[in-house]
């Protein structure tokens, strides 16, 4: 099969999975207020790096706070925060969507929004499912994962937020102030997985930077390297262990959980198959050398396949950075590399 046709078919299969557990509605927005006291569910993995971002050169921003309705139900209200520089003459500008890590929220990434907005970007952040304004309790995300295992009616690990990002792309490409050919996406940890899968599913995300997020779920199961990832959201695996009558979480439990809460994650939609589909668009992957949640040893096949996809098109805008001595942590240098990448490909 032709590679372009093969990629389109895989995208189509994935989007059908996304559609399978929701009731889509016409896209619409509702007004919202600035969040003064955001809810956090733990300490973000980019705590030090985010706190170290230099203050923006200016604060002459337009701020937009609203809800984008992406499907029926309470979780279908997607909270959106957008910052942009005030301009006397309207113009089309590049945009970047920023996606927070587990436990954080859109307000957490405001230093990034202010930095990019001050440099001429339209900077966008959202709350992922069961985070920020979409969370009622400090355990909302973990509770949603357990519920997904029990009922099989939602996909809060990665997939549901990816659906939101497809709807967000619909909204962004309707705006007159955005250059629709220059919409970047960056995420950290869980947010990086959201960025990876959104870019795989939707070519409107034209420049892609997943940070400490790329991994092979299949390789981790086959090579018994799933423990750190499982530990990060352990309650759902404990629930499955009990239901399956196991004395301890093992690879069978892990695979059954992934198949239930994110179908195809460790098979047809694993990184080996989805990341190369991003080829044509500039892709920067940043991981930590010692990150147990995203073992770099398991990415050889994915990186090789992705490189071949770029080489086949005679393209050079694929780069992988593995920071020495870094575990599951975002560093200021990672943010700097990402900033340079967006400046290179969104401002040219």
CSV table of C-alpha atoms in Angstrom, one decimal:
chain,number,residue,atom,x,y,z
A,1,UNK,CA,0.0,0.0,0.0
A,2,UNK,CA,1.2,3.5,-0.7
A,3,UNK,CA,2.7,5.1,2.4
A,4,UNK,CA,0.3,8.1,2.2
A,5,UNK,CA,-2.7,5.9,1.8
A,6,UNK,CA,-1.5,3.7,4.7
A,7,UNK,CA,-1.1,6.7,7.0
A,8,UNK,CA,-4.5,8.0,6.1
A,9,UNK,CA,-6.1,4.6,6.9
A,10,UNK,CA,-4.3,4.4,10.2
A,11,UNK,CA,-5.5,7.9,11.1
A,12,UNK,CA,-9.0,7.0,10.1
A,13,UNK,CA,-9.0,3.9,12.3
A,14,UNK,CA,-7.8,5.9,15.2
A,15,UNK,CA,-10.4,8.7,14.8
A,16,UNK,CA,-13.0,6.0,14.7
A,17,UNK,CA,-11.8,4.7,18.0
A,18,UNK,CA,-12.0,8.2,19.4
A,19,UNK,CA,-15.6,8.6,18.2
A,20,UNK,CA,-16.6,5.2,19.6
A,21,UNK,CA,-17.2,6.4,23.2
A,22,UNK,CA,-18.7,9.8,22.8
A,23,UNK,CA,-21.6,11.8,21.4
A,24,UNK,CA,-20.3,14.6,19.2
A,25,UNK,CA,-22.1,17.9,19.0
A,26,UNK,CA,-21.8,21.1,16.8
A,27,UNK,CA,-18.7,23.1,17.8
A,28,UNK,CA,-19.6,26.1,19.9
A,29,UNK,CA,-18.0,28.3,22.6
A,30,UNK,CA,-19.2,29.7,25.9
A,31,UNK,CA,-17.7,32.5,27.9
A,32,UNK,CA,-15.6,31.7,31.0
A,33,UNK,CA,-13.8,33.6,33.7
A,34,UNK,CA,-10.1,33.7,34.6
A,35,UNK,CA,-9.3,31.0,37.2
A,36,UNK,CA,-7.9,32.5,40.3
A,37,UNK,CA,-7.3,29.3,42.3
A,38,UNK,CA,-6.6,26.4,40.0
A,39,UNK,CA,-6.7,22.8,41.2
A,40,UNK,CA,-3.5,20.7,41.2
A,41,UNK,CA,-3.3,16.9,41.6
A,42,UNK,CA,0.3,16.6,42.7
A,43,UNK,CA,3.6,18.2,41.8
A,44,UNK,CA,4.1,18.8,38.0
A,45,UNK,CA,7.2,17.1,36.6
A,46,UNK,CA,8.3,20.4,35.1
A,47,UNK,CA,8.1,22.3,38.4
A,48,UNK,CA,11.7,23.6,38.4
A,49,UNK,CA,11.8,24.3,34.7
A,50,UNK,CA,8.5,26.2,34.7
A,51,UNK,CA,9.6,28.3,37.7
A,52,UNK,CA,12.8,29.2,36.0
A,53,UNK,CA,11.3,30.6,32.8
A,54,UNK,CA,12.3,34.3,32.5
A,55,UNK,CA,9.5,36.7,32.9
A,56,UNK,CA,8.1,37.9,29.5
A,57,UNK,CA,9.5,41.1,28.1
A,58,UNK,CA,6.0,42.6,28.0
A,59,UNK,CA,2.6,42.0,29.5
A,60,UNK,CA,0.6,43.9,26.9
A,61,UNK,CA,-1.6,40.8,26.2
A,62,UNK,CA,-5.1,40.1,25.1
A,63,UNK,CA,-6.4,37.2,27.3
A,64,UNK,CA,-9.3,35.0,26.2
A,65,UNK,CA,-10.9,32.6,28.6
A,66,UNK,CA,-13.7,30.4,27.3
A,67,UNK,CA,-15.2,26.9,27.0
A,68,UNK,CA,-15.2,25.0,23.7
A,69,UNK,CA,-17.9,22.4,23.7
A,70,UNK,CA,-16.5,19.2,22.1
A,71,UNK,CA,-19.1,16.6,23.0
A,72,UNK,CA,-22.1,16.0,25.2
A,73,UNK,CA,-21.6,15.8,28.9
A,74,UNK,CA,-19.7,17.7,31.6
A,75,UNK,CA,-16.3,16.6,30.3
A,76,UNK,CA,-17.2,18.0,26.9
A,77,UNK,CA,-16.7,21.5,28.2
A,78,UNK,CA,-13.0,22.2,27.2
A,79,UNK,CA,-11.5,25.1,29.2
A,80,UNK,CA,-9.3,27.2,26.9
A,81,UNK,CA,-6.9,30.0,27.7
A,82,UNK,CA,-5.4,32.1,24.9
A,83,UNK,CA,-2.8,34.9,25.2
A,84,UNK,CA,-1.7,37.1,22.3
A,85,UNK,CA,0.0,40.5,22.0
A,86,UNK,CA,-2.3,43.5,21.5
A,87,UNK,CA,-1.9,44.8,18.0
A,88,UNK,CA,-3.3,48.0,16.4
A,89,UNK,CA,-3.2,46.3,13.0
A,90,UNK,CA,-4.8,42.8,12.8
A,91,UNK,CA,-2.5,40.2,11.2
A,92,UNK,CA,-2.3,36.4,10.9
A,93,UNK,CA,0.2,34.9,13.4
A,94,UNK,CA,1.6,31.5,14.1
A,95,UNK,CA,0.0,29.7,17.1
A,96,UNK,CA,1.3,27.1,19.6
A,97,UNK,CA,-0.8,24.9,21.8
A,98,UNK,CA,0.7,24.0,25.2
A,99,UNK,CA,-0.3,20.8,27.0
A,100,UNK,CA,0.3,20.4,30.7
A,101,UNK,CA,1.6,17.3,32.5
A,102,UNK,CA,-0.3,15.0,34.9
A,103,UNK,CA,-1.9,16.8,37.8
A,104,UNK,CA,-1.3,20.3,36.4
A,105,UNK,CA,-3.6,22.6,34.5
A,106,UNK,CA,-3.7,25.3,31.8
A,107,UNK,CA,-2.8,28.0,34.4
A,108,UNK,CA,0.4,26.2,35.2
A,109,UNK,CA,1.8,26.7,31.7
A,110,UNK,CA,1.1,30.5,31.8
A,111,UNK,CA,4.9,31.4,31.9
A,112,UNK,CA,5.2,29.6,28.5
A,113,UNK,CA,2.1,31.4,27.2
A,114,UNK,CA,3.4,34.8,28.2
A,115,UNK,CA,6.9,34.0,26.7
A,116,UNK,CA,5.6,32.9,23.4
A,117,UNK,CA,2.8,35.6,23.2
A,118,UNK,CA,5.4,38.3,23.8
A,119,UNK,CA,7.4,37.0,20.8
A,120,UNK,CA,4.5,37.2,18.4
A,121,UNK,CA,2.7,33.9,18.8
A,122,UNK,CA,-0.9,33.2,19.7
A,123,UNK,CA,-0.4,31.0,22.7
A,124,UNK,CA,-3.1,28.5,23.7
A,125,UNK,CA,-3.5,26.2,26.7
A,126,UNK,CA,-6.3,23.8,27.7
A,127,UNK,CA,-7.2,21.7,30.7
A,128,UNK,CA,-6.9,18.0,29.8
A,129,UNK,CA,-9.7,15.6,30.9
A,130,UNK,CA,-10.3,15.5,34.6
A,131,UNK,CA,-7.7,18.2,35.3
A,132,UNK,CA,-8.0,21.9,36.2
A,133,UNK,CA,-11.5,23.2,35.8
A,134,UNK,CA,-12.6,19.7,34.7
A,135,UNK,CA,-11.7,18.2,38.0
A,136,UNK,CA,-13.9,18.2,41.1
A,137,UNK,CA,-11.5,16.6,43.5
A,138,UNK,CA,-7.7,16.1,44.0
A,139,UNK,CA,-8.1,12.5,42.8
A,140,UNK,CA,-10.4,13.2,39.8
A,141,UNK,CA,-8.0,11.9,37.1
A,142,UNK,CA,-7.2,8.6,39.0
A,143,UNK,CA,-10.9,8.1,39.7
A,144,UNK,CA,-11.7,8.6,36.0
A,145,UNK,CA,-9.2,5.9,35.0
A,146,UNK,CA,-10.6,3.4,37.5
A,147,UNK,CA,-14.1,4.2,36.2
A,148,UNK,CA,-13.0,3.7,32.6
A,149,UNK,CA,-11.7,0.2,33.5
A,150,UNK,CA,-15.0,-0.7,35.2
A,151,UNK,CA,-17.4,0.7,32.6
A,152,UNK,CA,-15.4,1.0,29.4
A,153,UNK,CA,-17.4,4.1,28.4
A,154,UNK,CA,-14.6,6.7,28.4
A,155,UNK,CA,-10.9,6.9,27.5
A,156,UNK,CA,-9.4,9.4,30.0
A,157,UNK,CA,-5.8,8.2,29.4
A,158,UNK,CA,-4.7,10.1,26.3
A,159,UNK,CA,-7.5,9.5,23.9
A,160,UNK,CA,-10.3,11.7,25.2
A,161,UNK,CA,-8.1,14.8,25.4
A,162,UNK,CA,-6.9,14.0,21.8
A,163,UNK,CA,-10.5,14.2,20.7
A,164,UNK,CA,-10.6,17.7,22.3
A,165,UNK,CA,-7.5,18.7,20.4
A,166,UNK,CA,-9.1,17.7,17.1
A,167,UNK,CA,-12.0,19.9,18.0
A,168,UNK,CA,-9.6,22.6,19.1
A,169,UNK,CA,-8.0,22.5,15.6
A,170,UNK,CA,-11.4,23.0,14.1
A,171,UNK,CA,-11.8,26.1,16.2
A,172,UNK,CA,-8.3,27.5,15.6
A,173,UNK,CA,-8.6,27.1,11.8
A,174,UNK,CA,-11.8,29.2,11.9
A,175,UNK,CA,-10.0,32.2,13.5
A,176,UNK,CA,-8.9,35.1,11.2
A,177,UNK,CA,-5.9,36.0,13.4
A,178,UNK,CA,-4.1,32.6,13.1
A,179,UNK,CA,-2.0,31.4,10.2
A,180,UNK,CA,-3.7,28.1,9.7
A,181,UNK,CA,-0.6,26.5,8.2
A,182,UNK,CA,1.5,27.4,11.3
A,183,UNK,CA,-0.1,25.8,14.3
A,184,UNK,CA,2.4,24.1,16.6
A,185,UNK,CA,1.8,21.8,19.5
A,186,UNK,CA,4.0,21.1,22.6
A,187,UNK,CA,3.3,18.9,25.6
A,188,UNK,CA,5.1,17.6,28.7
A,189,UNK,CA,4.7,14.1,30.0
A,190,UNK,CA,1.0,13.3,29.7
A,191,UNK,CA,0.7,16.5,27.6
A,192,UNK,CA,3.4,15.2,25.4
A,193,UNK,CA,1.5,12.1,24.7
A,194,UNK,CA,-1.5,14.2,23.9
A,195,UNK,CA,0.6,16.2,21.5
A,196,UNK,CA,2.1,13.1,19.8
A,197,UNK,CA,-1.3,11.5,19.2
A,198,UNK,CA,-3.1,14.7,18.2
A,199,UNK,CA,-0.4,15.4,15.6
A,200,UNK,CA,-0.6,11.8,14.4
A,201,UNK,CA,-4.4,12.1,14.0
A,202,UNK,CA,-4.6,15.7,12.7
A,203,UNK,CA,-2.2,17.2,10.1
A,204,UNK,CA,-3.3,20.7,11.0
A,205,UNK,CA,-0.8,20.5,13.8
A,206,UNK,CA,2.1,21.5,11.7
A,207,UNK,CA,5.1,21.5,14.1
A,208,UNK,CA,5.3,19.0,16.9
A,209,UNK,CA,7.3,18.8,20.1
A,210,UNK,CA,6.5,16.0,22.6
A,211,UNK,CA,8.7,16.3,25.8
A,212,UNK,CA,9.5,13.4,28.1
A,213,UNK,CA,6.6,11.4,26.7
A,214,UNK,CA,7.5,9.3,23.7
A,215,UNK,CA,7.6,5.6,24.5
A,216,UNK,CA,6.7,2.2,23.2
A,217,UNK,CA,4.0,0.6,25.2
A,218,UNK,CA,4.4,-2.7,23.4
A,219,UNK,CA,8.1,-2.8,24.0
A,220,UNK,CA,7.6,-2.0,27.7
A,221,UNK,CA,5.2,-4.9,28.1
A,222,UNK,CA,7.4,-7.4,26.1
A,223,UNK,CA,10.6,-6.4,28.0
A,224,UNK,CA,9.1,-6.0,31.5
A,225,UNK,CA,9.8,-2.3,31.6
A,226,UNK,CA,6.2,-1.1,32.4
A,227,UNK,CA,6.6,-0.6,36.1
A,228,UNK,CA,7.3,3.1,36.3
A,229,UNK,CA,4.6,4.0,33.9
A,230,UNK,CA,2.1,1.8,35.7
A,231,UNK,CA,3.1,3.3,39.1
A,232,UNK,CA,2.3,6.8,37.8
A,233,UNK,CA,-1.4,5.9,37.6
A,234,UNK,CA,-1.4,2.8,39.9
A,235,UNK,CA,-5.0,2.8,41.2
A,236,UNK,CA,-6.5,1.6,37.9
A,237,UNK,CA,-4.0,-1.3,37.7
A,238,UNK,CA,-4.7,-2.3,41.2
A,239,UNK,CA,-8.4,-2.3,40.5
A,240,UNK,CA,-7.7,-4.5,37.4
A,241,UNK,CA,-5.4,-6.8,39.4
A,242,UNK,CA,-8.2,-7.4,41.9
A,243,UNK,CA,-10.8,-8.0,39.2
A,244,UNK,CA,-8.5,-10.4,37.4
A,245,UNK,CA,-7.8,-12.4,40.6
A,246,UNK,CA,-4.1,-11.7,40.5
A,247,UNK,CA,-1.8,-11.4,43.6
A,248,UNK,CA,0.3,-8.8,41.9
A,249,UNK,CA,0.2,-6.5,38.9
A,250,UNK,CA,1.9,-8.3,36.0
A,251,UNK,CA,2.2,-7.8,32.2
A,252,UNK,CA,-1.2,-9.5,31.6
A,253,UNK,CA,-2.9,-6.9,33.9
A,254,UNK,CA,-1.0,-4.1,32.2
A,255,UNK,CA,-2.0,-5.1,28.7
A,256,UNK,CA,-5.6,-5.7,29.6
A,257,UNK,CA,-5.8,-2.2,31.2
A,258,UNK,CA,-4.4,-0.5,28.1
A,259,UNK,CA,-6.7,-2.5,25.8
A,260,UNK,CA,-9.7,-1.4,28.0
A,261,UNK,CA,-8.9,2.3,28.6
A,262,UNK,CA,-6.9,3.1,25.4
A,263,UNK,CA,-7.7,0.5,22.8
A,264,UNK,CA,-4.7,-0.1,20.4
A,265,UNK,CA,-2.2,1.8,22.6
A,266,UNK,CA,0.1,-1.2,22.8
A,267,UNK,CA,-0.6,-2.5,19.3
A,268,UNK,CA,-1.7,-0.8,16.2
A,269,UNK,CA,-1.4,2.7,17.7
A,270,UNK,CA,1.9,2.3,19.5
A,271,UNK,CA,4.7,4.7,18.7
A,272,UNK,CA,6.3,2.5,16.1
A,273,UNK,CA,3.2,2.9,13.9
A,274,UNK,CA,2.0,6.4,14.8
A,275,UNK,CA,5.1,8.6,15.1
A,276,UNK,CA,6.4,7.9,11.6
A,277,UNK,CA,3.0,9.2,10.3
A,278,UNK,CA,3.9,12.7,11.5
A,279,UNK,CA,6.7,12.7,8.8
A,280,UNK,CA,6.5,15.7,6.5
A,281,UNK,CA,5.9,18.0,9.5
A,282,UNK,CA,8.8,19.2,11.7
A,283,UNK,CA,9.1,16.9,14.7
A,284,UNK,CA,11.3,17.4,17.7
A,285,UNK,CA,11.4,14.6,20.3
A,286,UNK,CA,13.0,15.3,23.7
A,287,UNK,CA,13.4,12.6,26.3
A,288,UNK,CA,15.5,12.1,29.4
A,289,UNK,CA,18.3,9.4,29.2
A,290,UNK,CA,17.3,7.9,32.6
A,291,UNK,CA,13.5,8.3,32.3
A,292,UNK,CA,12.0,5.0,33.6
A,293,UNK,CA,8.5,5.9,32.3
A,294,UNK,CA,9.8,6.4,28.7
A,295,UNK,CA,12.7,4.0,28.4
A,296,UNK,CA,14.9,5.2,25.5
A,297,UNK,CA,16.0,1.6,24.9
A,298,UNK,CA,12.5,0.9,23.6
A,299,UNK,CA,12.5,3.6,21.1
A,300,UNK,CA,15.1,2.4,18.6
A,301,UNK,CA,12.6,0.9,16.2
A,302,UNK,CA,10.3,3.9,16.4
A,303,UNK,CA,13.1,6.4,15.8
A,304,UNK,CA,14.5,4.3,13.0
A,305,UNK,CA,11.1,4.0,11.3
A,306,UNK,CA,10.5,7.7,11.7
A,307,UNK,CA,13.9,8.6,10.3
A,308,UNK,CA,13.2,6.4,7.3
A,309,UNK,CA,9.9,8.2,6.7
A,310,UNK,CA,11.7,11.6,6.7
A,311,UNK,CA,14.5,10.3,4.5
A,312,UNK,CA,12.1,8.9,2.0
A,313,UNK,CA,10.8,12.4,1.5
A,314,UNK,CA,14.3,13.9,1.5
A,315,UNK,CA,13.3,16.0,4.6
A,316,UNK,CA,15.7,16.9,7.4
A,317,UNK,CA,13.4,18.4,10.0
A,318,UNK,CA,13.3,15.5,12.4
A,319,UNK,CA,15.4,15.6,15.6
A,320,UNK,CA,15.7,13.6,18.7
A,321,UNK,CA,17.3,15.0,21.9
A,322,UNK,CA,18.1,12.6,24.8
A,323,UNK,CA,19.3,14.7,27.8
A,324,UNK,CA,22.1,12.8,29.7
A,325,UNK,CA,21.4,12.1,33.3
A,326,UNK,CA,17.8,13.2,33.2
A,327,UNK,CA,14.9,11.1,34.5
A,328,UNK,CA,11.2,12.0,34.2
A,329,UNK,CA,11.8,15.7,34.5
A,330,UNK,CA,11.5,18.7,32.2
A,331,UNK,CA,14.6,21.0,32.1
A,332,UNK,CA,14.9,24.6,31.1
A,333,UNK,CA,17.2,23.5,28.2
A,334,UNK,CA,14.3,21.4,26.9
A,335,UNK,CA,12.1,24.5,26.8
A,336,UNK,CA,14.9,26.4,25.0
A,337,UNK,CA,15.3,23.6,22.4
A,338,UNK,CA,11.5,23.7,21.8
A,339,UNK,CA,11.4,27.4,21.5
A,340,UNK,CA,14.2,27.4,18.9
A,341,UNK,CA,12.4,24.7,17.0
A,342,UNK,CA,9.2,26.6,16.8
A,343,UNK,CA,11.0,29.8,15.9
A,344,UNK,CA,12.7,28.0,13.1
A,345,UNK,CA,9.7,26.4,11.5
A,346,UNK,CA,6.7,28.6,12.4
A,347,UNK,CA,8.4,32.0,11.8
A,348,UNK,CA,10.1,31.2,8.5
